[in-house]
PDB file of C-alpha atoms and ligand atoms in Angstrom:
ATOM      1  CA  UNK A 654      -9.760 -28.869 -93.335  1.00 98.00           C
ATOM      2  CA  UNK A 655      -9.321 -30.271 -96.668  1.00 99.00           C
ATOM      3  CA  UNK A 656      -9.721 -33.805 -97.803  1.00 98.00           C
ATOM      4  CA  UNK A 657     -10.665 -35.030-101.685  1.00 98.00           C
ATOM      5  CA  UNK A 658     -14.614 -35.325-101.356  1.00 98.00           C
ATOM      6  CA  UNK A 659     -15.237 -32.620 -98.857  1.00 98.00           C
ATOM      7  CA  UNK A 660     -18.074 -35.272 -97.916  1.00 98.00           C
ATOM      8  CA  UNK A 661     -16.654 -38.195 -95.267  1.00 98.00           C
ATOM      9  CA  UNK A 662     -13.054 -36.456 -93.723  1.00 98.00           C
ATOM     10  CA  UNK A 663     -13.007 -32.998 -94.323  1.00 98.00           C
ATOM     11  CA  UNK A 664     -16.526 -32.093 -92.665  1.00 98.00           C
ATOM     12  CA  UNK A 665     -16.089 -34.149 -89.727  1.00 98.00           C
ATOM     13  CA  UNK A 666     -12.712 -32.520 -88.683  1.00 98.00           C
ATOM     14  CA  UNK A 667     -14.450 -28.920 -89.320  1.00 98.00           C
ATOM     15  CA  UNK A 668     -17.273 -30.186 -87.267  1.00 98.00           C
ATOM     16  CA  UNK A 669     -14.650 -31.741 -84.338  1.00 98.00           C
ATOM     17  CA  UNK A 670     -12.419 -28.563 -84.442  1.00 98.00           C
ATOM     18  CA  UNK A 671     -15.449 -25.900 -84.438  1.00 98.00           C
ATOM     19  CA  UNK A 672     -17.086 -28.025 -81.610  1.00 98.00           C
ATOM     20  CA  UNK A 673     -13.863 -27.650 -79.330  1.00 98.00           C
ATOM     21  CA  UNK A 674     -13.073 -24.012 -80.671  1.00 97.00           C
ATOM     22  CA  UNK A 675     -16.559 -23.058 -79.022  1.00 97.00           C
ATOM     23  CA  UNK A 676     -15.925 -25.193 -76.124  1.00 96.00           C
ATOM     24  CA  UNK A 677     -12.523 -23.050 -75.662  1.00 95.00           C
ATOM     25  CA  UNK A 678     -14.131 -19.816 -76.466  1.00 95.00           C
ATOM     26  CA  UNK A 679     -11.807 -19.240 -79.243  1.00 95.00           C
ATOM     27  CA  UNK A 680     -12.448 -16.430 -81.852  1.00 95.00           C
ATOM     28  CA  UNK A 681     -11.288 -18.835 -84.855  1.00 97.00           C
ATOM     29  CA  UNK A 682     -13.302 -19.260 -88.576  1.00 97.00           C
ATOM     30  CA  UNK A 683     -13.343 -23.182 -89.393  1.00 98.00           C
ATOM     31  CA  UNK A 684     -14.162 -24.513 -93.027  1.00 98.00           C
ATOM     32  CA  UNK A 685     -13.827 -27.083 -94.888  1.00 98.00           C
ATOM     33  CA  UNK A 686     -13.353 -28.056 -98.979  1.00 98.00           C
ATOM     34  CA  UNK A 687     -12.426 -30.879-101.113  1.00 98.00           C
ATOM     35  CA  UNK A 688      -9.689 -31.300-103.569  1.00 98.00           C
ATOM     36  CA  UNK A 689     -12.266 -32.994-106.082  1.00 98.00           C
ATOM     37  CA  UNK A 690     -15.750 -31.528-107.649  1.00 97.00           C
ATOM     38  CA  UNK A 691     -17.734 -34.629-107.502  1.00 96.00           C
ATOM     39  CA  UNK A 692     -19.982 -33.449-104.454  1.00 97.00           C
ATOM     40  CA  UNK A 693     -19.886 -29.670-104.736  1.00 98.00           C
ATOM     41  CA  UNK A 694     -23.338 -28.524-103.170  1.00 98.00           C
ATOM     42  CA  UNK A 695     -24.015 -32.064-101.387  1.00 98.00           C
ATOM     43  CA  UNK A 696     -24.283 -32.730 -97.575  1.00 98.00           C
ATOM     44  CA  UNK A 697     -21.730 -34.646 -96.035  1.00 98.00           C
ATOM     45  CA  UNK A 698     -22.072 -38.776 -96.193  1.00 98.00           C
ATOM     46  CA  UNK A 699     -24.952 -40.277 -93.898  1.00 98.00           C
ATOM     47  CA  UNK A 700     -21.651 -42.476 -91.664  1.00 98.00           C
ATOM     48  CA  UNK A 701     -19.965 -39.202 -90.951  1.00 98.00           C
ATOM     49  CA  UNK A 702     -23.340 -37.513 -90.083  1.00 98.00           C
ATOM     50  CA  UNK A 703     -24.559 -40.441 -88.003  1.00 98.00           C
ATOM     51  CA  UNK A 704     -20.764 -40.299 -86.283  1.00 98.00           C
ATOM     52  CA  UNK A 705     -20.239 -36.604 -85.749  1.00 98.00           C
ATOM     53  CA  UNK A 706     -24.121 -36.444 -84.000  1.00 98.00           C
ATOM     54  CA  UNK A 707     -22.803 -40.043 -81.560  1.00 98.00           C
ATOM     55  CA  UNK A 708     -20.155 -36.851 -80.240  1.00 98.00           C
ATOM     56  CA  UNK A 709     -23.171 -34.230 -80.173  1.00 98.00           C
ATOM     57  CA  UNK A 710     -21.813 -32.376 -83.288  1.00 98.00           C
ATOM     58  CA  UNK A 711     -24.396 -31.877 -85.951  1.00 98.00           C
ATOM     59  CA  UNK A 712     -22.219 -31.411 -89.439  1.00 98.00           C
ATOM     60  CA  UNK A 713     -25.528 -31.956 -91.467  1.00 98.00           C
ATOM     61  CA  UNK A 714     -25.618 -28.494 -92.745  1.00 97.00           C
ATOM     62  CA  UNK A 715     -22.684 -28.322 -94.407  1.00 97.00           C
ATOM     63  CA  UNK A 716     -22.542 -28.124 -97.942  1.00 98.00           C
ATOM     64  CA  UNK A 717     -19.398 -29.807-100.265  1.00 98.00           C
ATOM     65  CA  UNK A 718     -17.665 -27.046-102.068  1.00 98.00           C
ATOM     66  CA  UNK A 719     -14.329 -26.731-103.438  1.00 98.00           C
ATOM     67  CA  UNK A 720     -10.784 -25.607-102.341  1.00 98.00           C
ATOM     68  CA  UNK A 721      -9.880 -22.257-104.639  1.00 98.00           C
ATOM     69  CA  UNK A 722      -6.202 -21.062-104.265  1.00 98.00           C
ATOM     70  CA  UNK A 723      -7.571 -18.418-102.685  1.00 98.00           C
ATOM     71  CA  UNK A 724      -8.149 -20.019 -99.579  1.00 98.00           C
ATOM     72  CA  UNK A 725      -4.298 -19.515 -98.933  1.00 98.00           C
ATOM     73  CA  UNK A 726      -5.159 -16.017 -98.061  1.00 98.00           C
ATOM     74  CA  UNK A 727      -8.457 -16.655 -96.230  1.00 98.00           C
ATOM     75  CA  UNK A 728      -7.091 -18.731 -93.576  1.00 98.00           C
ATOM     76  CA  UNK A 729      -3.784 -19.071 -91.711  1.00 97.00           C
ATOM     77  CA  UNK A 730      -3.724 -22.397 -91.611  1.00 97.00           C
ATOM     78  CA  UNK A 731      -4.514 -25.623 -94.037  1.00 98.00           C
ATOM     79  CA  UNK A 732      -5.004 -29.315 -92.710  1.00 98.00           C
ATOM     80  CA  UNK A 733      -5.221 -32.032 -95.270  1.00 99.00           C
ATOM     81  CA  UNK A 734      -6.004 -35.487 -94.562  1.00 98.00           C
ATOM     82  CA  UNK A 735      -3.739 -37.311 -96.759  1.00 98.00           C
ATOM     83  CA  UNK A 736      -0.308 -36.598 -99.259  1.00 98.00           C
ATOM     84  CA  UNK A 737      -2.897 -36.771-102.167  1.00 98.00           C
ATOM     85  CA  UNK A 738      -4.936 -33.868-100.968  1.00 98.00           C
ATOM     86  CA  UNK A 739      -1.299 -32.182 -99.965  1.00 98.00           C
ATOM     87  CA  UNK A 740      -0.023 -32.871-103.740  1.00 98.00           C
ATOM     88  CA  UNK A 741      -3.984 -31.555-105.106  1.00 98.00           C
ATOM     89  CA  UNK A 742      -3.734 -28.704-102.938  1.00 98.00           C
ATOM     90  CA  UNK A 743      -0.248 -27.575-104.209  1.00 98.00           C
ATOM     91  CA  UNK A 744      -1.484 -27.481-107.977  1.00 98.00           C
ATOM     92  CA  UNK A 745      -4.526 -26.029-107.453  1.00 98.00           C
ATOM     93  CA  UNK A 746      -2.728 -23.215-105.175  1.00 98.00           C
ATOM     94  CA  UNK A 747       0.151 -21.960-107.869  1.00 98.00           C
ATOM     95  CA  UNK A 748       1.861 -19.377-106.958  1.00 97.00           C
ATOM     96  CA  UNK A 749      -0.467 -19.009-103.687  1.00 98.00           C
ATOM     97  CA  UNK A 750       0.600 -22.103-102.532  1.00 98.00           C
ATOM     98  CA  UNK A 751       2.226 -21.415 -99.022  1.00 98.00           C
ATOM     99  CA  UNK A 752       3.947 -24.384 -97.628  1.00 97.00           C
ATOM    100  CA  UNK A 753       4.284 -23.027 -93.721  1.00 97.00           C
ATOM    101  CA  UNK A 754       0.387 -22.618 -94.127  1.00 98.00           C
ATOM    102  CA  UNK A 755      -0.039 -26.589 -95.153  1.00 98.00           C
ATOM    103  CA  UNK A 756       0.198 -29.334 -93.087  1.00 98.00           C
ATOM    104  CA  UNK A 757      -1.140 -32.798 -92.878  1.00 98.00           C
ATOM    105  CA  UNK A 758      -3.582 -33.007 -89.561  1.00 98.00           C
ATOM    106  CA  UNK A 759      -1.515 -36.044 -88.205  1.00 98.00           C
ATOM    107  CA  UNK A 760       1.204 -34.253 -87.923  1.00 98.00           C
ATOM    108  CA  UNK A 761      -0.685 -32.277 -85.060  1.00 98.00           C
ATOM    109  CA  UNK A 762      -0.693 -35.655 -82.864  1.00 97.00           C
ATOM    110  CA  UNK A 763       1.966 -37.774 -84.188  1.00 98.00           C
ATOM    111  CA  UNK A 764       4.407 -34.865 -84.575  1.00 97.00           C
ATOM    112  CA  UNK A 765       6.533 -35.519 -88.339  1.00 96.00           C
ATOM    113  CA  UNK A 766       5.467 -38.822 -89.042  1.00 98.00           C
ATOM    114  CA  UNK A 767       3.314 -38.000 -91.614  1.00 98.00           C
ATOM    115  CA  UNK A 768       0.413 -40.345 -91.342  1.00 98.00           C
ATOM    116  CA  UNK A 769      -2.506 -40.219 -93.540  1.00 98.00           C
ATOM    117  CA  UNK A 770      -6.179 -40.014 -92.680  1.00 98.00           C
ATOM    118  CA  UNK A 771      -7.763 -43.282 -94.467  1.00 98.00           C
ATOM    119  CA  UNK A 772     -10.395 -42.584 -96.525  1.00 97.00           C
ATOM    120  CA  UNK A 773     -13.483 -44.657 -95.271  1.00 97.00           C
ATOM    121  CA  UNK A 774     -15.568 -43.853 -98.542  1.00 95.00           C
ATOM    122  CA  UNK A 775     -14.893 -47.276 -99.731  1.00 91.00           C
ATOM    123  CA  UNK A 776     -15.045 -48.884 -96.181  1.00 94.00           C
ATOM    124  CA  UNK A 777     -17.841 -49.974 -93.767  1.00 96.00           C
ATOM    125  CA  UNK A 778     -19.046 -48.107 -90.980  1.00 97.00           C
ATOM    126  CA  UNK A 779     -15.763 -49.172 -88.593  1.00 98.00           C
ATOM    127  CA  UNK A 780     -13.827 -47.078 -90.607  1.00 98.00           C
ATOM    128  CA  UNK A 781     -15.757 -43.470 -89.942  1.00 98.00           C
ATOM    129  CA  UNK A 782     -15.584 -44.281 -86.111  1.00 98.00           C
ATOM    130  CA  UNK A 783     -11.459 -44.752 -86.593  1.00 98.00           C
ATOM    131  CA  UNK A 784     -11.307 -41.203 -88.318  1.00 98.00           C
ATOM    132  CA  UNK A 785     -13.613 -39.844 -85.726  1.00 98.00           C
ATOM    133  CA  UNK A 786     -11.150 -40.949 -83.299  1.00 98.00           C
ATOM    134  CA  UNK A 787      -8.336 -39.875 -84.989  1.00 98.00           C
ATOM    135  CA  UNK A 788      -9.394 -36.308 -85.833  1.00 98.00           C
ATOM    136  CA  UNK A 789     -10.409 -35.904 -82.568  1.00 98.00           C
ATOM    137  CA  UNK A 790      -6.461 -36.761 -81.107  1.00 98.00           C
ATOM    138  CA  UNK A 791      -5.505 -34.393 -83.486  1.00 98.00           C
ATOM    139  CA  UNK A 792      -7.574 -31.510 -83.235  1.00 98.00           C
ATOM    140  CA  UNK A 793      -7.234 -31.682 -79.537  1.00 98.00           C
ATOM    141  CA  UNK A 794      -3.770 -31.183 -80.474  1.00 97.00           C
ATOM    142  CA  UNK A 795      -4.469 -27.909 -82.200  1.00 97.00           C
ATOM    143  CA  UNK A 796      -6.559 -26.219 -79.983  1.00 97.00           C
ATOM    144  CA  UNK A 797      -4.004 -26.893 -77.382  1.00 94.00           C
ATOM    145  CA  UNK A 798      -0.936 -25.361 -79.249  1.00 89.00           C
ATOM    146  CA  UNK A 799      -3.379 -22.680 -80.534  1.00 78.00           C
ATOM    147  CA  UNK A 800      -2.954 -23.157 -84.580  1.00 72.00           C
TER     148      UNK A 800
HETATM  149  P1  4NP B 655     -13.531 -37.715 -98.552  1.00 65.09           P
HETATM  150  O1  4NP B 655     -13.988 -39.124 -99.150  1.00 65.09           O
HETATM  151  O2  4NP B 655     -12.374 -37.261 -99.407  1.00 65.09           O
HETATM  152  O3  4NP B 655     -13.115 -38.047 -97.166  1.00 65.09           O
HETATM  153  O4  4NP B 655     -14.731 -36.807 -98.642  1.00 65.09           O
HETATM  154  C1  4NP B 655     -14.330 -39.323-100.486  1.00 65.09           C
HETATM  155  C2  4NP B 655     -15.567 -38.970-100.939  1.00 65.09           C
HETATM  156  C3  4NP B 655     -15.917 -39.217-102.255  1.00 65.09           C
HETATM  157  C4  4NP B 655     -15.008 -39.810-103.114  1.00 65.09           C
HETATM  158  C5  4NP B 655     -13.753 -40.142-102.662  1.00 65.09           C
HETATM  159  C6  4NP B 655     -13.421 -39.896-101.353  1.00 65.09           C
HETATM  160  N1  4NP B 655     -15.359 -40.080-104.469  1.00 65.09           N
HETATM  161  O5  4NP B 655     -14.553 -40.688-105.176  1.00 65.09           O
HETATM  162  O6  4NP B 655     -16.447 -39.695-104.892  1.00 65.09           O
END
């Protein structure tokens, strides 16, 4: 899951999609990482905290890091929030940039539209309950078709 902060998006959707990967019983590694630097090392924002633990998912461990290109081979699959993160994730990949492993997340629930997850870091409290939502229609998506 990769969004630009790795502190309001990004965290939340690795929280939603571990939560239902244990749920499932599936035998899947979830992560997440931002595009950006600014928050390398910090916990995610207090809204997506307070948020994630109103669905009984505690996220308030995680710690901001980075996406490295070599997260292309670590994981099968990458789900960015927005076509900035897509674009970010593309030059910071190179030549291990793998386009059938990218996606953006909407895609999972509104098949090829290619909606983008708003960022609520400039937003009120509203807007973390709307991605909540939102990541949550998608990621049910996922674990349904299995990637
Ligand atoms: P995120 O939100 O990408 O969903 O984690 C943001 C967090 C921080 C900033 C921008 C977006 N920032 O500019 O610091």
């Amino acid at each position: 899951m990769v969004c630009l902060g790795n502190i309001c998006r990004s965290p939340l959707a690795e929280g939603i999609l571990r939560h239902k990967v244990e749920e499932e019983g599936l035998n899947w590694m979830v992560d997440s990482a931002g595009t950006a630097n600014y928050h390398v090392g910090e916990f995610p924002h207090r809204l997506s905290q307070k948020v994630a633990k109103l669905h009984g998912i505690n996220i308030s461990q995680h710690k901001g890091r980075q996406f490295v290109k070599e997260d292309f081979e670590r994981f099968d699959f990458i789900y960015v929030m927005d076509e900035e993160n897509y674009a970010d994730v593309k030059t910071i990949a190179k030549n291990y940039f793998n386009e059938k492993k990218v996606d953006l997340i909407l895609n999972a629930s509104f098949p090829n539209q290619n909606k983008n997850v708003p960022d609520p870091w400039y937003g009120t409290e509203e807007g973390y309950h709307i991605v909540y939502n939102m990541l949550n229609e998608a990621c049910k998506a996922i674990i349904k078709r299995k990637w």
